Coordinates of C-alpha atoms in Angstrom, one line a residue:
Chain D
X1 CA 0.0 0.0 0.0
X2 CA 1.3 3.4 -1.0
X3 CA -0.6 5.2 1.8
X4 CA 0.2 9.0 1.6
X5 CA 2.7 10.1 -1.0
X6 CA 4.2 13.5 -1.1
X7 CA 6.1 15.0 -4.0
X8 CA 8.7 16.4 -4.3
X9 CA 10.8 15.1 -1.3
X10 CA 13.3 18.0 -1.5
X11 CA 13.3 21.5 -3.1
X12 CA 15.3 24.6 -2.9
X13 CA 13.7 27.9 -4.0
X14 CA 14.7 31.5 -4.2
X15 CA 12.8 34.1 -2.4
X16 CA 9.7 35.2 -4.4
X17 CA 9.5 32.0 -6.4
X18 CA 6.3 29.9 -6.4
X19 CA 5.7 26.2 -6.1
X20 CA 3.1 23.5 -5.4
X21 CA 3.5 20.6 -3.1
X22 CA 1.4 17.6 -4.0
X23 CA -0.1 15.1 -1.6
X24 CA -1.9 11.9 -2.8
X25 CA -3.6 9.3 -0.7
X26 CA -5.0 6.0 -1.8
X27 CA -7.1 5.1 1.3
X28 CA -10.3 6.9 0.3
X29 CA -10.0 9.2 3.3
X30 CA -12.3 12.2 3.6
X31 CA -10.0 14.4 5.7
X32 CA -6.6 15.7 4.6
X33 CA -4.2 18.1 6.3
X34 CA -1.0 20.1 5.7
X35 CA 1.4 20.7 8.5
X36 CA 4.8 22.3 8.8
X37 CA 7.4 21.1 11.3
X38 CA 10.0 23.4 12.7
X39 CA 12.6 22.6 15.3
X40 CA 11.2 22.8 18.9
X41 CA 7.7 23.7 17.6
X42 CA 6.1 20.3 16.9
X43 CA 3.6 20.3 14.0
X44 CA 1.6 23.3 13.1
X45 CA -1.6 23.0 11.0
X46 CA -1.5 25.1 7.9
X47 CA -4.8 24.2 6.1
X48 CA -7.1 21.2 6.1
X49 CA -10.0 19.7 4.1
X50 CA -13.0 17.8 5.2
X51 CA -13.9 16.6 1.7
X52 CA -13.5 17.0 -2.0
X53 CA -13.9 20.7 -3.0
X54 CA -13.6 22.0 0.6
X55 CA -10.7 23.7 2.4
X56 CA -10.3 25.5 5.7
X57 CA -7.6 27.5 7.5
X58 CA -5.5 26.0 10.2
X59 CA -3.2 27.6 12.8
X60 CA -0.7 29.2 10.4
X61 CA -2.3 29.7 7.0
X62 CA -0.7 33.0 5.9
X63 CA 1.4 32.7 2.7
X64 CA -0.1 29.4 1.7
X65 CA -3.1 28.3 -0.5
X66 CA -4.6 24.9 -0.9
X67 CA -6.9 23.1 -3.3
X68 CA -8.8 19.7 -3.1
X69 CA -10.2 19.2 -6.6
X70 CA -10.1 15.4 -6.3
X71 CA -10.7 13.4 -3.1
X72 CA -7.3 11.7 -3.3
X73 CA -5.2 14.8 -3.8
X74 CA -4.5 17.9 -1.6
X75 CA -2.2 20.6 -3.1
X76 CA -0.3 23.2 -1.1
X77 CA 0.8 26.3 -2.9
X78 CA 3.4 29.0 -2.0
X79 CA 2.7 32.0 -4.3
X80 CA 5.7 34.0 -3.3
X81 CA 8.2 32.0 -1.2
X82 CA 9.9 33.7 1.8
X83 CA 12.8 32.4 3.9
X84 CA 10.4 32.0 6.9
X85 CA 8.7 29.3 5.0
X86 CA 11.8 27.1 5.1
X87 CA 10.5 24.0 6.8
X88 CA 9.6 20.4 6.5
X89 CA 6.0 20.0 5.2
X90 CA 3.9 17.0 6.1
X91 CA 0.6 15.9 4.6
X92 CA -1.7 13.6 6.5
X93 CA -5.1 12.0 5.9
X94 CA -7.7 10.1 8.0
X95 CA -11.2 8.7 7.7
X96 CA -14.3 10.1 9.5
X97 CA -14.6 7.6 12.3
X98 CA -14.0 8.7 15.8
X99 CA -10.7 7.6 17.4
X100 CA -8.9 7.0 14.2
X101 CA -5.3 8.2 13.7
X102 CA -3.9 10.4 10.9
X103 CA -1.7 8.8 8.3
X104 CA 1.4 10.8 7.3
X105 CA 3.5 11.1 4.2
X106 CA 7.3 11.2 4.5
X107 CA 7.5 14.9 4.1
X108 CA 8.9 17.6 1.8
X109 CA 12.0 19.4 2.8
X110 CA 11.8 22.9 1.5
X111 CA 14.6 25.5 1.7
X112 CA 14.0 29.1 0.7
X113 CA 17.1 31.1 0.0
Chain G
X1 CA -8.2 26.0 23.7
X2 CA -7.1 22.4 23.5
X3 CA -3.4 21.8 24.1
X4 CA -0.9 19.0 24.8
X5 CA 2.2 19.4 26.9
X6 CA 5.0 16.8 27.0
X7 CA 8.3 16.6 28.6
X8 CA 11.2 18.3 26.9
X9 CA 14.0 16.3 25.6
X10 CA 16.3 15.0 24.6
X11 CA 16.1 11.9 26.8
X12 CA 19.2 9.8 26.8
X13 CA 19.0 6.2 28.1
X14 CA 21.1 3.1 28.1
X15 CA 19.8 0.0 26.4
X16 CA 17.4 -2.0 28.6
X17 CA 16.6 1.1 30.8
X18 CA 13.0 2.0 31.7
X19 CA 11.4 4.8 29.8
X20 CA 8.8 7.3 30.8
X21 CA 7.7 10.3 28.7
X22 CA 5.2 12.5 30.4
X23 CA 2.2 13.9 28.6
X24 CA -0.7 16.0 29.9
X25 CA -3.5 17.6 28.0
X26 CA -6.3 20.2 28.1
X27 CA -9.4 19.6 26.1
X28 CA -13.1 20.3 26.0
X29 CA -15.2 17.3 25.4
X30 CA -13.8 13.7 25.3
X31 CA -10.7 13.5 23.2
X32 CA -9.0 10.5 21.7
X33 CA -5.3 10.3 22.7
X34 CA -2.4 9.1 20.6
X35 CA 1.3 8.6 20.7
X36 CA 3.1 8.9 17.4
X37 CA 6.7 8.1 16.6
X38 CA 9.0 9.7 14.0
X39 CA 12.2 8.1 12.8
X40 CA 14.8 10.2 11.0
X41 CA 13.7 11.3 7.5
X42 CA 10.2 9.9 7.9
X43 CA 6.7 11.1 8.7
X44 CA 4.9 10.4 11.9
X45 CA 3.4 7.0 12.4
X46 CA 1.0 5.8 15.0
X47 CA 2.5 4.0 18.0
X48 CA -0.6 3.5 20.1
X49 CA -3.9 5.1 21.0
X50 CA -6.7 5.2 23.6
X51 CA -10.2 6.5 23.0
X52 CA -11.8 6.7 26.4
X53 CA -10.9 7.0 30.1
X54 CA -9.0 4.2 31.6
X55 CA -8.2 2.6 28.2
X56 CA -4.6 1.3 27.9
X57 CA -3.0 1.5 24.5
X58 CA 0.0 -0.8 23.8
X59 CA 2.3 -1.7 20.9
X60 CA 5.8 -3.0 20.5
X61 CA 6.3 -3.0 24.3
X62 CA 5.2 0.6 24.7
X63 CA 2.1 1.4 26.9
X64 CA 0.1 4.4 27.9
X65 CA -3.1 4.7 30.0
X66 CA -5.8 7.4 29.4
X67 CA -6.1 9.1 32.8
X68 CA -9.1 11.5 32.8
X69 CA -8.7 12.5 36.5
X70 CA -5.1 13.7 35.9
X71 CA -5.6 14.5 32.2
X72 CA -2.5 12.5 31.4
X73 CA -1.3 9.9 28.9
X74 CA 2.3 9.0 29.9
X75 CA 4.3 6.7 27.6
X76 CA 6.2 3.9 29.2
X77 CA 8.4 1.0 28.1
X78 CA 10.1 -1.4 30.4
X79 CA 13.3 -2.0 28.4
X80 CA 14.3 0.3 25.6
X81 CA 16.4 -0.8 22.6
X82 CA 18.8 1.2 20.4
X83 CA 16.1 0.9 17.6
X84 CA 13.7 2.9 19.8
X85 CA 15.7 6.1 19.2
X86 CA 13.3 8.5 17.6
X87 CA 11.1 11.5 18.3
X88 CA 7.8 10.8 20.2
X89 CA 4.7 13.0 19.9
X90 CA 1.8 12.9 22.2
X91 CA -1.5 14.1 20.5
X92 CA -5.2 14.5 21.0
X93 CA -8.0 14.6 18.6
X94 CA -11.5 15.9 19.0
X95 CA -14.4 16.0 16.6
X96 CA -14.7 19.7 16.0
X97 CA -15.9 19.3 12.5
X98 CA -12.5 18.6 11.1
X99 CA -11.1 15.9 13.4
X100 CA -8.1 18.2 14.0
X101 CA -5.2 16.8 15.9
X102 CA -3.3 18.8 18.5
X103 CA 0.4 17.7 18.8
X104 CA 2.8 18.1 21.6
X105 CA 6.3 19.6 20.8
X106 CA 7.8 16.1 20.6
X107 CA 10.5 14.4 22.8
X108 CA 13.6 13.1 21.3
X109 CA 14.9 9.8 22.7
X110 CA 18.5 8.6 22.3
X111 CA 19.2 5.0 23.4
X112 CA 22.9 4.1 23.8
X113 CA 24.2 0.5 23.4

């Protein structure tokens, strides 16, 4: 089982460039999430989606946009990258039953110069 | 708001030592509680969970009991191995419409041979 797949795994950008991170899950999960992980700060929720065609803001949404055009895909966009967005980005998904865990991808390591 | 507090690391132990990582939480309602583990270069993966008070989650020799009276979910293992070296995250999930998960900051564990 592929589970949750994130592409790319690594990327270096210059300040002001744009890019899109792709997350794909093959578990038919309704809920999908984007987090960033920074040293000493755990995981912070950027945006999430409760189903195809829906998105919502998380804890740190500024500077990011998302889209969920297909149930299995959740895209995270940076329109104008800033050095403060250097981080490791994780995508996760889960089903709608209570008590179920989130399933994570292996992350995208993004550096903004 | 909901929050999770876990002991700061790093925690360094010798092989076969006893492990405790403390975790306390604040939540409205009745959260599900989780421990996730993250190995280098990977995403988080579920270690164990408990969905109601007095439940004990267990996996791979790790255990944690959902204590509602002390709002705690401490992780324990009787005899750690070098392969247990990783970062451990305590987390809670409540159904607030998005099944959002709140993560602690993570505790890094080093086990020496």
